[in-house]
CSV table of C-alpha atoms and ligand atoms in Angstrom, one decimal:
chain,number,residue,atom,x,y,z
A,1,MET,CA,57.1,136.2,65.9
A,2,SER,CA,58.8,134.3,63.2
A,3,LYS,CA,58.6,130.9,63.7
A,4,LYS,CA,61.2,129.8,61.3
A,5,ASN,CA,64.5,129.8,63.7
A,6,ILE,CA,62.9,128.6,67.1
A,7,LYS,CA,63.1,124.9,67.9
A,8,HIS,CA,59.9,123.6,69.2
A,9,SER,CA,60.8,120.8,71.7
A,10,TRP,CA,58.6,118.5,73.3
A,11,ALA,CA,58.5,117.5,76.9
A,12,GLU,CA,57.3,114.7,79.3
A,13,PRO,CA,53.3,115.0,79.2
A,14,TYR,CA,53.5,114.5,83.2
A,15,LYS,CA,55.1,115.6,86.1
A,16,ILE,CA,56.9,113.7,89.2
A,17,LYS,CA,55.0,113.1,92.2
A,18,MET,CA,57.2,110.4,94.0
A,19,VAL,CA,60.8,109.3,92.9
A,20,GLU,CA,62.8,105.9,93.0
A,21,PRO,CA,66.3,106.5,93.9
A,22,ILE,CA,68.9,104.5,91.9
A,23,LYS,CA,72.2,103.8,92.7
A,24,MET,CA,75.4,105.0,91.4
A,25,THR,CA,78.4,102.6,90.6
A,26,THR,CA,81.9,102.4,89.8
A,27,ARG,CA,83.3,100.5,86.5
A,28,GLU,CA,85.1,98.2,89.0
A,29,PHE,CA,81.9,97.4,90.9
A,30,ARG,CA,80.2,97.0,87.5
A,31,GLU,CA,82.8,94.5,86.0
A,32,LYS,CA,82.4,92.3,88.9
A,33,ALA,CA,78.4,92.2,88.9
A,34,ALA,CA,78.7,91.5,85.2
A,35,LYS,CA,81.3,88.4,85.7
A,36,GLU,CA,78.9,87.1,88.4
A,37,ALA,CA,76.0,87.5,86.2
A,38,GLY,CA,77.7,85.3,83.4
A,39,TYR,CA,77.3,88.3,81.2
A,40,ASN,CA,73.5,87.8,80.8
A,41,THR,CA,71.9,91.0,81.3
A,42,PHE,CA,69.0,89.2,82.8
A,43,LEU,CA,70.9,87.8,85.7
A,44,LEU,CA,72.2,91.1,86.8
A,45,LYS,CA,70.3,92.5,90.2
A,46,SER,CA,68.3,95.5,89.4
A,47,GLU,CA,69.7,97.3,92.4
A,48,ASP,CA,72.6,97.2,90.7
A,49,VAL,CA,71.3,98.6,87.2
A,50,TYR,CA,71.7,102.5,86.8
A,51,ILE,CA,69.2,103.1,83.7
A,52,ASP,CA,67.0,100.4,83.1
A,53,LEU,CA,66.5,99.3,79.4
A,54,LEU,CA,66.0,95.6,79.8
A,55,THR,CA,62.4,95.4,78.8
A,56,ASP,CA,59.5,97.5,78.6
A,57,SER,CA,57.5,94.6,80.0
A,58,GLY,CA,55.5,95.3,83.6
A,59,THR,CA,58.1,98.5,84.0
A,60,ASN,CA,55.7,101.0,83.3
A,61,ALA,CA,55.1,103.8,85.7
A,62,MET,CA,51.3,104.1,86.7
A,63,SER,CA,49.6,107.3,86.8
A,64,ASP,CA,47.6,109.1,89.6
A,65,TYR,CA,44.4,107.9,88.3
A,66,GLN,CA,45.5,103.9,88.0
A,67,TRP,CA,47.4,104.0,91.8
A,68,ALA,CA,44.2,105.6,92.7
A,69,GLY,CA,42.2,102.7,91.3
A,70,LEU,CA,44.1,100.2,93.0
A,71,MET,CA,42.3,101.2,96.4
A,72,LEU,CA,38.9,100.3,94.9
A,73,GLY,CA,40.0,96.7,94.0
A,74,ASP,CA,37.0,94.6,94.9
A,75,GLU,CA,39.0,91.3,96.0
A,76,ALA,CA,35.6,89.1,96.2
A,77,TYR,CA,36.5,85.3,94.7
A,78,ALA,CA,33.7,85.6,91.9
A,79,GLY,CA,32.5,88.5,89.9
A,80,SER,CA,34.5,91.6,91.0
A,81,ARG,CA,33.1,94.8,89.5
A,82,ASN,CA,36.9,95.3,88.5
A,83,PHE,CA,36.7,92.3,86.2
A,84,TYR,CA,33.5,93.9,84.3
A,85,TYR,CA,34.6,97.2,84.1
A,86,LEU,CA,37.9,95.8,82.2
A,87,TRP,CA,35.6,93.6,79.9
A,88,ASP,CA,33.6,96.9,79.3
A,89,ASN,CA,37.1,98.5,78.1
A,90,VAL,CA,38.2,95.7,76.5
A,91,LYS,CA,34.6,95.6,74.2
A,92,LYS,CA,35.0,99.2,73.6
A,93,TYR,CA,38.9,99.6,73.0
A,94,TYR,CA,39.4,96.5,71.2
A,95,GLY,CA,35.9,95.7,69.9
A,96,MET,CA,35.9,92.0,71.2
A,97,PRO,CA,32.8,91.0,72.6
A,98,TYR,CA,34.2,88.2,74.8
A,99,PHE,CA,37.1,88.3,77.3
A,100,VAL,CA,39.1,85.9,79.7
A,101,PRO,CA,41.7,87.6,81.9
A,102,THR,CA,45.0,86.1,82.5
A,103,HIS,CA,48.4,86.5,84.7
A,104,GLN,CA,50.0,87.8,81.7
A,105,GLY,CA,50.7,87.3,78.1
A,106,ARG,CA,52.3,84.1,78.1
A,107,ALA,CA,49.1,82.4,79.9
A,108,ALA,CA,46.8,83.7,76.8
A,109,GLU,CA,49.4,81.9,74.6
A,110,HIS,CA,49.6,78.9,76.4
A,111,MET,CA,45.3,78.6,76.4
A,112,ILE,CA,45.0,80.0,72.9
A,113,SER,CA,48.1,77.2,71.5
A,114,LYS,CA,46.2,74.5,73.2
A,115,ILE,CA,42.9,75.1,72.0
A,116,MET,CA,43.8,75.9,68.3
A,117,ILE,CA,46.8,73.8,67.7
A,118,LYS,CA,46.9,70.0,66.8
A,119,PRO,CA,50.3,68.2,66.7
A,120,GLY,CA,51.4,68.3,63.0
A,121,ASP,CA,49.7,72.0,62.4
A,122,TYR,CA,51.7,74.8,60.8
A,123,ILE,CA,51.3,78.6,62.3
A,124,PRO,CA,52.2,81.2,59.9
A,125,GLY,CA,53.5,84.3,61.6
A,126,ASN,CA,55.4,87.6,61.1
A,127,MET,CA,58.5,86.8,62.7
A,128,TYR,CA,58.6,84.8,65.5
A,129,PHE,CA,58.1,86.2,69.4
A,130,THR,CA,59.9,83.9,72.1
A,131,THR,CA,57.1,82.9,74.3
A,132,THR,CA,54.6,82.8,71.3
A,133,ARG,CA,56.7,80.4,69.4
A,134,VAL,CA,57.6,78.1,72.6
A,135,HIS,CA,53.8,77.7,73.1
A,136,GLN,CA,52.9,76.9,69.7
A,137,GLU,CA,55.6,74.4,69.7
A,138,LEU,CA,55.0,72.9,72.7
A,139,ALA,CA,51.4,72.5,71.5
A,140,GLY,CA,52.9,70.2,68.7
A,141,GLY,CA,53.0,73.0,66.0
A,142,THR,CA,55.6,74.2,64.0
A,143,PHE,CA,56.1,78.1,63.7
A,144,VAL,CA,56.7,79.4,59.9
A,145,ASP,CA,58.0,82.8,59.8
A,146,VAL,CA,56.2,84.4,56.6
A,147,ILE,CA,57.0,88.0,57.2
A,148,ILE,CA,58.2,90.4,54.2
A,149,ASP,CA,62.0,89.7,53.5
A,150,GLU,CA,62.7,93.8,54.1
A,151,ALA,CA,62.2,93.0,57.7
A,152,HIS,CA,65.2,90.7,58.4
A,153,ASP,CA,67.2,93.4,56.8
A,154,ALA,CA,68.4,96.2,59.7
A,155,GLN,CA,69.2,98.5,57.2
A,156,ASN,CA,66.3,98.5,55.0
A,157,GLU,CA,63.8,101.6,55.7
A,158,HIS,CA,60.5,99.8,54.4
A,159,PRO,CA,58.0,102.0,56.6
A,160,PHE,CA,56.2,98.9,57.4
A,161,LYS,CA,58.5,96.1,58.0
A,162,GLY,CA,56.2,94.2,60.2
A,163,ASN,CA,54.1,93.0,57.0
A,164,ILE,CA,53.6,89.7,55.9
A,165,ASP,CA,54.3,88.7,52.6
A,166,PRO,CA,51.1,87.4,51.1
A,167,GLN,CA,52.8,85.1,48.7
A,168,LYS,CA,55.1,83.6,51.6
A,169,LEU,CA,51.6,82.9,53.3
A,170,GLU,CA,49.3,81.7,50.1
A,171,ASP,CA,52.2,79.4,49.4
A,172,LEU,CA,52.7,77.7,52.7
A,173,ILE,CA,48.5,77.2,52.7
A,174,LYS,CA,48.8,75.5,49.1
A,175,LYS,CA,51.7,73.6,50.3
A,176,VAL,CA,50.6,72.1,53.6
A,177,GLY,CA,46.4,72.7,53.1
A,178,PRO,CA,44.5,75.2,55.1
A,179,GLU,CA,43.0,72.4,57.1
A,180,LYS,CA,46.8,72.2,58.6
A,181,ILE,CA,46.7,75.8,59.6
A,182,PRO,CA,44.8,76.5,62.7
A,183,TYR,CA,45.7,80.1,62.5
A,184,VAL,CA,47.5,82.9,61.2
A,185,SER,CA,49.6,84.4,64.0
A,186,MET,CA,50.1,88.4,63.5
A,187,ALA,CA,51.7,90.7,66.1
A,188,GLY,CA,52.7,94.4,65.6
A,189,PRO,CA,55.0,96.2,66.2
A,190,VAL,CA,57.0,93.2,65.7
A,191,ASN,CA,59.4,93.1,68.5
A,192,MET,CA,62.0,90.6,67.2
A,193,ALA,CA,62.4,93.0,63.8
A,194,GLY,CA,63.1,96.1,65.5
A,195,GLY,CA,59.7,97.1,66.8
A,196,GLN,CA,58.3,97.5,63.2
A,197,PRO,CA,54.6,97.8,62.5
A,198,PHE,CA,52.4,96.2,59.9
A,199,SER,CA,50.3,98.7,57.7
A,200,MET,CA,46.6,98.6,57.6
A,201,GLU,CA,46.6,98.2,54.0
A,202,ASN,CA,48.8,95.1,54.6
A,203,LEU,CA,46.3,93.6,57.3
A,204,LYS,CA,43.4,94.0,54.6
A,205,THR,CA,45.4,91.8,52.1
A,206,ILE,CA,45.9,89.2,54.9
A,207,TYR,CA,42.7,89.4,56.1
A,208,LYS,CA,41.2,88.6,52.7
A,209,LEU,CA,43.4,85.7,52.0
A,210,THR,CA,42.6,84.0,55.1
A,211,GLN,CA,38.9,84.6,54.5
A,212,LYS,CA,39.4,82.7,51.1
A,213,TYR,CA,41.3,79.7,52.5
A,214,GLY,CA,38.8,79.6,55.6
A,215,VAL,CA,41.9,80.0,57.9
A,216,LYS,CA,41.5,82.2,61.0
A,217,LEU,CA,43.4,85.3,61.8
A,218,TRP,CA,44.8,85.8,65.3
A,219,PHE,CA,46.9,88.9,66.7
A,220,ASP,CA,49.0,89.4,69.5
A,221,ALA,CA,47.9,92.5,70.5
A,222,THR,CA,50.6,93.4,73.3
A,223,ARG,CA,51.6,96.7,71.4
A,224,ALA,CA,48.8,97.2,69.3
A,225,THR,CA,48.5,100.9,70.4
A,226,GLU,CA,52.0,101.4,69.1
A,227,ASN,CA,50.9,100.1,65.6
A,228,ALA,CA,48.2,102.3,65.7
A,229,TYR,CA,50.2,105.2,66.1
A,230,PHE,CA,52.3,104.3,63.5
A,231,ILE,CA,49.6,104.0,61.1
A,232,GLN,CA,48.2,107.1,61.9
A,233,GLN,CA,51.6,108.5,61.3
A,234,LYS,CA,52.8,107.2,58.0
A,235,GLU,CA,49.6,105.5,55.9
A,236,LYS,CA,48.1,107.3,53.6
A,237,GLY,CA,44.4,108.1,54.8
A,238,TYR,CA,44.9,107.6,58.4
A,239,SER,CA,46.3,111.1,59.7
A,240,ASN,CA,42.7,112.4,60.4
A,241,LYS,CA,41.9,109.2,62.5
A,242,THR,CA,42.5,108.8,66.1
A,243,VAL,CA,44.8,105.9,67.4
A,244,ALA,CA,41.8,105.0,69.4
A,245,GLN,CA,40.0,104.6,66.3
A,246,ILE,CA,42.5,103.0,64.2
A,247,LEU,CA,43.2,100.2,67.0
A,248,LYS,CA,39.6,99.2,66.8
A,249,GLU,CA,40.0,99.0,63.0
A,250,ILE,CA,42.8,96.7,63.3
A,251,CYS,CA,41.1,94.7,65.5
A,252,SER,CA,38.1,94.5,63.5
A,253,TYR,CA,40.0,91.7,61.2
A,254,PHE,CA,40.9,89.2,63.8
A,255,ASP,CA,38.7,86.4,65.0
A,256,GLY,CA,40.9,87.3,68.5
A,257,ILE,CA,43.7,88.8,70.4
A,258,TRP,CA,46.2,88.1,73.0
A,259,VAL,CA,47.6,90.7,75.2
A,260,SER,CA,50.4,91.0,77.7
A,261,ALA,CA,48.8,94.1,79.8
A,262,LYS,CA,52.6,94.4,80.8
A,263,LYS,CA,53.1,96.6,77.3
A,264,ASP,CA,50.5,99.0,76.0
A,265,LEU,CA,48.5,99.2,79.2
A,266,LEU,CA,50.5,100.9,81.8
A,267,VAL,CA,50.4,98.6,84.3
A,268,ASN,CA,53.0,96.2,86.2
A,269,ILE,CA,51.1,92.8,85.6
A,270,GLY,CA,48.4,91.3,83.6
A,271,GLY,CA,47.0,89.8,80.4
A,272,PHE,CA,44.0,88.6,78.6
A,273,LEU,CA,42.4,86.9,76.0
A,274,ALA,CA,39.7,88.3,73.9
A,275,THR,CA,37.8,87.1,70.9
A,276,ARG,CA,34.8,87.4,69.2
A,277,ASN,CA,34.8,83.3,68.7
A,278,LYS,CA,32.1,82.0,70.9
A,279,LYS,CA,33.5,78.7,71.0
A,280,VAL,CA,36.9,79.5,71.5
A,281,TYR,CA,36.1,81.8,74.3
A,282,GLU,CA,34.0,79.1,76.3
A,283,GLU,CA,36.9,76.8,75.8
A,284,ALA,CA,39.6,79.3,77.4
A,285,ARG,CA,37.1,80.4,80.2
A,286,ASN,CA,36.9,76.7,81.0
A,287,MET,CA,40.9,76.2,80.6
A,288,VAL,CA,41.4,79.2,82.6
A,289,VAL,CA,40.3,77.8,85.8
A,290,ILE,CA,42.5,75.0,85.4
A,291,TYR,CA,45.7,77.0,85.1
A,292,GLU,CA,45.0,80.6,86.2
A,293,GLY,CA,42.4,81.2,88.6
A,294,LEU,CA,38.4,82.1,88.3
A,295,HIS,CA,37.3,83.1,84.5
A,296,SER,CA,36.8,86.4,86.4
A,297,TYR,CA,40.0,86.8,88.1
A,298,GLY,CA,42.4,85.0,85.8
A,299,GLY,CA,45.3,84.8,88.3
A,300,LEU,CA,44.9,88.7,89.0
A,301,ALA,CA,44.0,90.6,92.1
A,302,GLY,CA,40.8,92.8,91.6
A,303,ARG,CA,43.0,95.9,91.9
A,304,ASP,CA,45.4,94.6,89.2
A,305,MET,CA,42.1,94.6,86.7
A,306,GLU,CA,41.4,97.8,87.7
A,307,ALA,CA,44.4,99.7,87.1
A,308,MET,CA,44.3,97.6,83.4
A,309,ALA,CA,41.2,99.0,82.7
A,310,ARG,CA,42.3,102.5,83.5
A,311,GLY,CA,45.3,101.8,81.6
A,312,ILE,CA,43.3,101.1,78.4
A,313,GLU,CA,41.9,104.5,78.6
A,314,GLU,CA,45.1,106.2,79.2
A,315,MET,CA,47.4,103.9,76.4
A,316,VAL,CA,45.2,105.6,73.8
A,317,LYS,CA,45.4,109.4,74.2
A,318,PRO,CA,47.3,111.2,72.0
A,319,GLU,CA,49.9,112.9,74.4
A,320,ASN,CA,51.0,109.2,76.0
A,321,ILE,CA,51.0,107.6,72.9
A,322,SER,CA,53.1,110.0,70.9
A,323,MET,CA,55.3,110.9,74.1
A,324,ARG,CA,56.4,107.2,73.8
A,325,VAL,CA,57.0,106.4,70.4
A,326,ARG,CA,59.0,109.9,70.0
A,327,GLN,CA,61.0,109.4,73.5
A,328,VAL,CA,62.2,106.1,71.4
A,329,GLU,CA,62.9,108.1,68.3
A,330,TYR,CA,64.8,111.1,70.2
A,331,CYS,CA,67.1,108.3,71.2
A,332,GLY,CA,67.8,107.0,67.8
A,333,VAL,CA,68.6,110.6,66.4
A,334,GLN,CA,70.8,111.0,69.1
A,335,LEU,CA,72.9,107.5,68.6
A,336,GLU,CA,72.7,108.4,64.8
A,337,LYS,CA,75.0,111.6,65.5
A,338,TYR,CA,77.7,109.3,66.6
A,339,ASN,CA,77.2,106.8,63.3
A,340,ILE,CA,76.1,104.1,65.9
A,341,PRO,CA,74.8,101.5,63.6
A,342,LEU,CA,71.1,100.8,64.4
A,343,VAL,CA,68.0,98.9,63.1
A,344,LYS,CA,66.0,101.3,61.0
A,345,PRO,CA,63.3,102.6,60.8
A,346,TYR,CA,63.1,103.2,64.8
A,347,GLY,CA,60.9,100.8,66.4
A,348,GLY,CA,57.9,101.5,68.5
A,349,HIS,CA,58.9,100.5,71.8
A,350,ALA,CA,62.7,100.1,71.4
A,351,ILE,CA,66.0,101.3,69.9
A,352,PHE,CA,68.2,98.2,68.5
A,353,LEU,CA,71.8,98.6,67.8
A,354,ASP,CA,72.9,96.4,65.0
A,355,ALA,CA,75.7,94.3,66.8
A,356,LYS,CA,77.1,93.0,63.6
A,357,ARG,CA,78.1,96.3,62.0
A,358,PHE,CA,78.9,97.5,65.8
A,359,LEU,CA,81.3,94.5,66.1
A,360,GLN,CA,82.2,93.8,62.6
A,361,HIS,CA,85.4,91.9,63.7
A,362,MET,CA,83.4,89.2,65.8
A,363,LYS,CA,81.7,86.1,64.4
A,364,GLN,CA,78.3,85.2,65.3
A,365,ASP,CA,79.2,82.1,66.9
A,366,LEU,CA,80.8,84.6,69.7
A,367,PHE,CA,78.0,85.9,70.6
A,368,PRO,CA,78.2,89.6,69.5
A,369,ALA,CA,74.8,91.0,70.9
A,370,GLN,CA,75.2,89.3,74.1
A,371,SER,CA,78.9,90.7,74.3
A,372,LEU,CA,77.7,94.5,73.7
A,373,ALA,CA,75.0,94.2,76.1
A,374,ALA,CA,77.5,93.4,78.7
A,375,GLU,CA,80.0,95.9,77.8
A,376,ILE,CA,77.6,98.6,77.7
A,377,TYR,CA,76.2,97.4,81.6
A,378,ILE,CA,80.1,97.6,82.4
A,379,ASP,CA,80.4,101.2,80.9
A,380,SER,CA,77.8,102.8,82.2
A,381,GLY,CA,75.1,100.8,84.6
A,382,VAL,CA,72.6,100.8,81.1
A,383,ARG,CA,70.9,97.5,80.8
A,384,GLY,CA,69.8,96.1,77.4
A,385,MET,CA,69.3,92.8,76.2
A,386,GLU,CA,70.2,90.5,73.8
A,387,ARG,CA,68.0,89.8,70.6
A,388,GLY,CA,70.4,87.4,68.2
A,389,LEU,CA,71.7,84.1,68.2
A,390,VAL,CA,70.9,83.2,72.3
A,391,SER,CA,67.5,84.7,72.0
A,392,SER,CA,66.7,82.4,68.8
A,393,GLY,CA,67.8,79.2,70.4
A,394,ARG,CA,68.0,75.7,68.8
A,395,ASP,CA,65.9,73.7,66.6
A,396,PRO,CA,63.5,71.7,68.7
A,397,LYS,CA,64.0,68.7,66.3
A,398,THR,CA,67.5,68.8,65.3
A,399,GLY,CA,69.2,70.7,68.2
A,400,LYS,CA,71.2,72.8,65.9
A,401,GLN,CA,71.4,76.9,66.8
A,402,ARG,CA,69.1,78.9,64.8
A,403,TYR,CA,71.5,81.8,63.5
A,404,PRO,CA,69.4,84.4,63.1
A,405,LYS,CA,70.2,87.3,60.5
A,406,LEU,CA,69.4,90.0,62.9
A,407,GLU,CA,72.3,90.2,65.8
A,408,LEU,CA,70.8,93.0,68.0
A,409,VAL,CA,70.8,94.6,71.3
A,410,ARG,CA,67.6,96.0,72.4
A,411,LEU,CA,67.1,98.9,74.6
A,412,THR,CA,63.6,99.2,75.3
A,413,PHE,CA,62.1,102.2,76.9
A,414,PRO,CA,59.9,101.5,80.1
A,415,ARG,CA,56.6,103.7,79.8
A,416,ARG,CA,56.7,107.1,81.5
A,417,VAL,CA,59.6,106.1,83.8
A,418,TYR,CA,62.8,107.8,82.4
A,419,THR,CA,63.5,111.7,80.9
A,420,GLN,CA,65.1,113.1,78.2
A,421,SER,CA,68.4,113.5,80.5
A,422,HIS,CA,68.3,109.9,81.1
A,423,ILE,CA,68.6,109.2,77.4
A,424,ASP,CA,71.6,111.7,76.8
A,425,VAL,CA,73.4,109.6,79.6
A,426,MET,CA,73.0,106.6,77.7
A,427,VAL,CA,73.7,107.9,74.2
A,428,GLU,CA,77.1,109.0,75.4
A,429,SER,CA,78.2,105.5,77.1
A,430,ILE,CA,77.4,103.7,73.9
A,431,ALA,CA,79.2,106.3,72.0
A,432,GLU,CA,82.0,105.5,74.4
A,433,VAL,CA,81.8,101.8,74.1
A,434,TYR,CA,81.5,102.2,70.0
A,435,GLU,CA,85.1,104.1,70.3
A,436,HIS,CA,86.7,101.3,72.1
A,437,ARG,CA,84.7,98.5,70.2
A,438,LYS,CA,87.9,96.4,68.9
A,439,LYS,CA,88.8,95.7,72.3
A,440,ILE,CA,85.4,93.3,72.8
A,441,LYS,CA,86.6,89.9,72.2
A,442,GLY,CA,83.0,87.8,72.6
A,443,LEU,CA,82.0,85.4,75.0
A,444,LYS,CA,81.8,81.6,75.4
A,445,MET,CA,78.0,79.8,76.6
A,446,VAL,CA,78.9,77.8,79.6
A,447,TYR,CA,75.5,77.2,80.6
A,448,GLU,CA,72.4,76.5,78.6
A,449,PRO,CA,69.2,76.1,79.8
A,450,LYS,CA,66.7,73.9,77.4
A,451,TYR,CA,63.9,76.6,76.9
A,452,LEU,CA,63.9,80.2,76.4
A,453,ARG,CA,67.8,80.0,77.0
A,454,PHE,CA,68.3,83.8,77.0
A,455,PHE,CA,66.9,84.1,80.3
A,456,GLN,CA,69.2,82.0,82.0
A,457,ALA,CA,72.2,81.1,79.9
A,458,ARG,CA,75.7,82.0,81.7
A,459,PHE,CA,78.9,83.1,79.7
A,460,VAL,CA,82.7,83.7,80.2
A,461,LYS,CA,84.9,86.1,78.3
A,462,LEU,CA,87.3,84.9,75.9
B,1,LIG,C1,55.6,90.3,76.1
B,1,LIG,C2,55.0,89.6,75.1
B,1,LIG,C3,54.6,88.8,75.0
B,1,LIG,C4,54.6,87.8,76.4
B,1,LIG,O1,53.9,88.4,77.3
B,1,LIG,P1,54.2,88.1,79.2
B,1,LIG,O2,53.4,89.0,79.6
B,1,LIG,O3,55.6,88.6,79.2
B,1,LIG,O4,53.9,86.8,79.5
B,1,LIG,C5,53.8,87.9,74.0
B,1,LIG,N1,53.9,88.6,72.9
B,1,LIG,C6,54.5,89.8,72.8
B,1,LIG,C7,54.6,90.6,71.6
B,1,LIG,C8,55.0,90.4,73.9
B,1,LIG,O5,55.8,91.8,73.7
């Protein structure tokens, strides 16, 4: 049999045991729903959405192994067995000896920011993440973006656009002094850059640099498994290592990590902080009882911790992580057949439409990405979200809008939820909107909350 002319497709590495029906709606219905939601996809009712690509956060489909684990929830107030099992897996897969569970990622960000940051400090990071930065700012710190320049260019195909620029970091350390930098805040893949990973080589360089100046290095490991997969696929010397081995190697360079379990861990709720730093651990273990719950449940039910522990085992399985990233890639390849402008390379968890090029006729003040997300919903009931001027918000000191270079619509893939045919339908809808793009006029903001405005802001059509 000649292999030459045969296409080798891949398929979802699971079969469907239970289904959740989704509602089909008319364009007229969706026009009304979008208007009522103030053209903010976060304010739509989920039941009015056909294919929901708003976020991959907590929207994962759990496996039968995880669901079975829920029945083993030990709901004791203190010391539940699920907590110890989860702790064991955090040690085994992330290599961190100390662990504090939290109800989700931002609770861990709150704690680490409060513990480490003093007013007047600077926290360098590879592009900001919304909740990460807001907690750093609330603790009195100033976030400084030290990501490589390539990350701000949607068309640059650098394979590791999540890398930190060592020069930018060293310049900052010299300028403000290492004592003003409680830690470097690294994330990967970098969501706001389009789901772009950092390389192991870059991590090693940044590690050496922080060691040289005695600055700590912390990791937002929320999507670390995807970053490990990209390293395996793209970086020299890693193709023979497993994703689990690479994940552990990544974590070995950090003093500690915080994680939103709602992403990599294939669950619907959860988070944690883990570290090799005993002092930070002791403070976090004490602080968690004020904000979350006892240190052995951190705002979670025992069953949630069991699902997380099992999710860790599943997230690094080759078939799961490769299907995860390849589904996103499939979507990107299909969209490019229609010449739709995208951020390249494709991200680990999402495809990002480049709204600046998609809606070339529109000024950034009219919120091109917000407008595009609304139009896609109106066309087909597909829900994405804005990552541009609205998400970027205002400078807390000057009150001025922070105009980001990237103006994107994010189409994020829940893990194990949709099939290839859902993606085909979605791609066709976006192609349709692209064809009629000149008719899109933009939006005006009529309601603006003070924090994380993208969640609740309201708009009217121009
Ligand atoms: C989701 C996310 C967070 C925040 O976690 P929540 O569970 O939503 O509170 C922090 N960092 C990154 C990179 C994330 O993706």
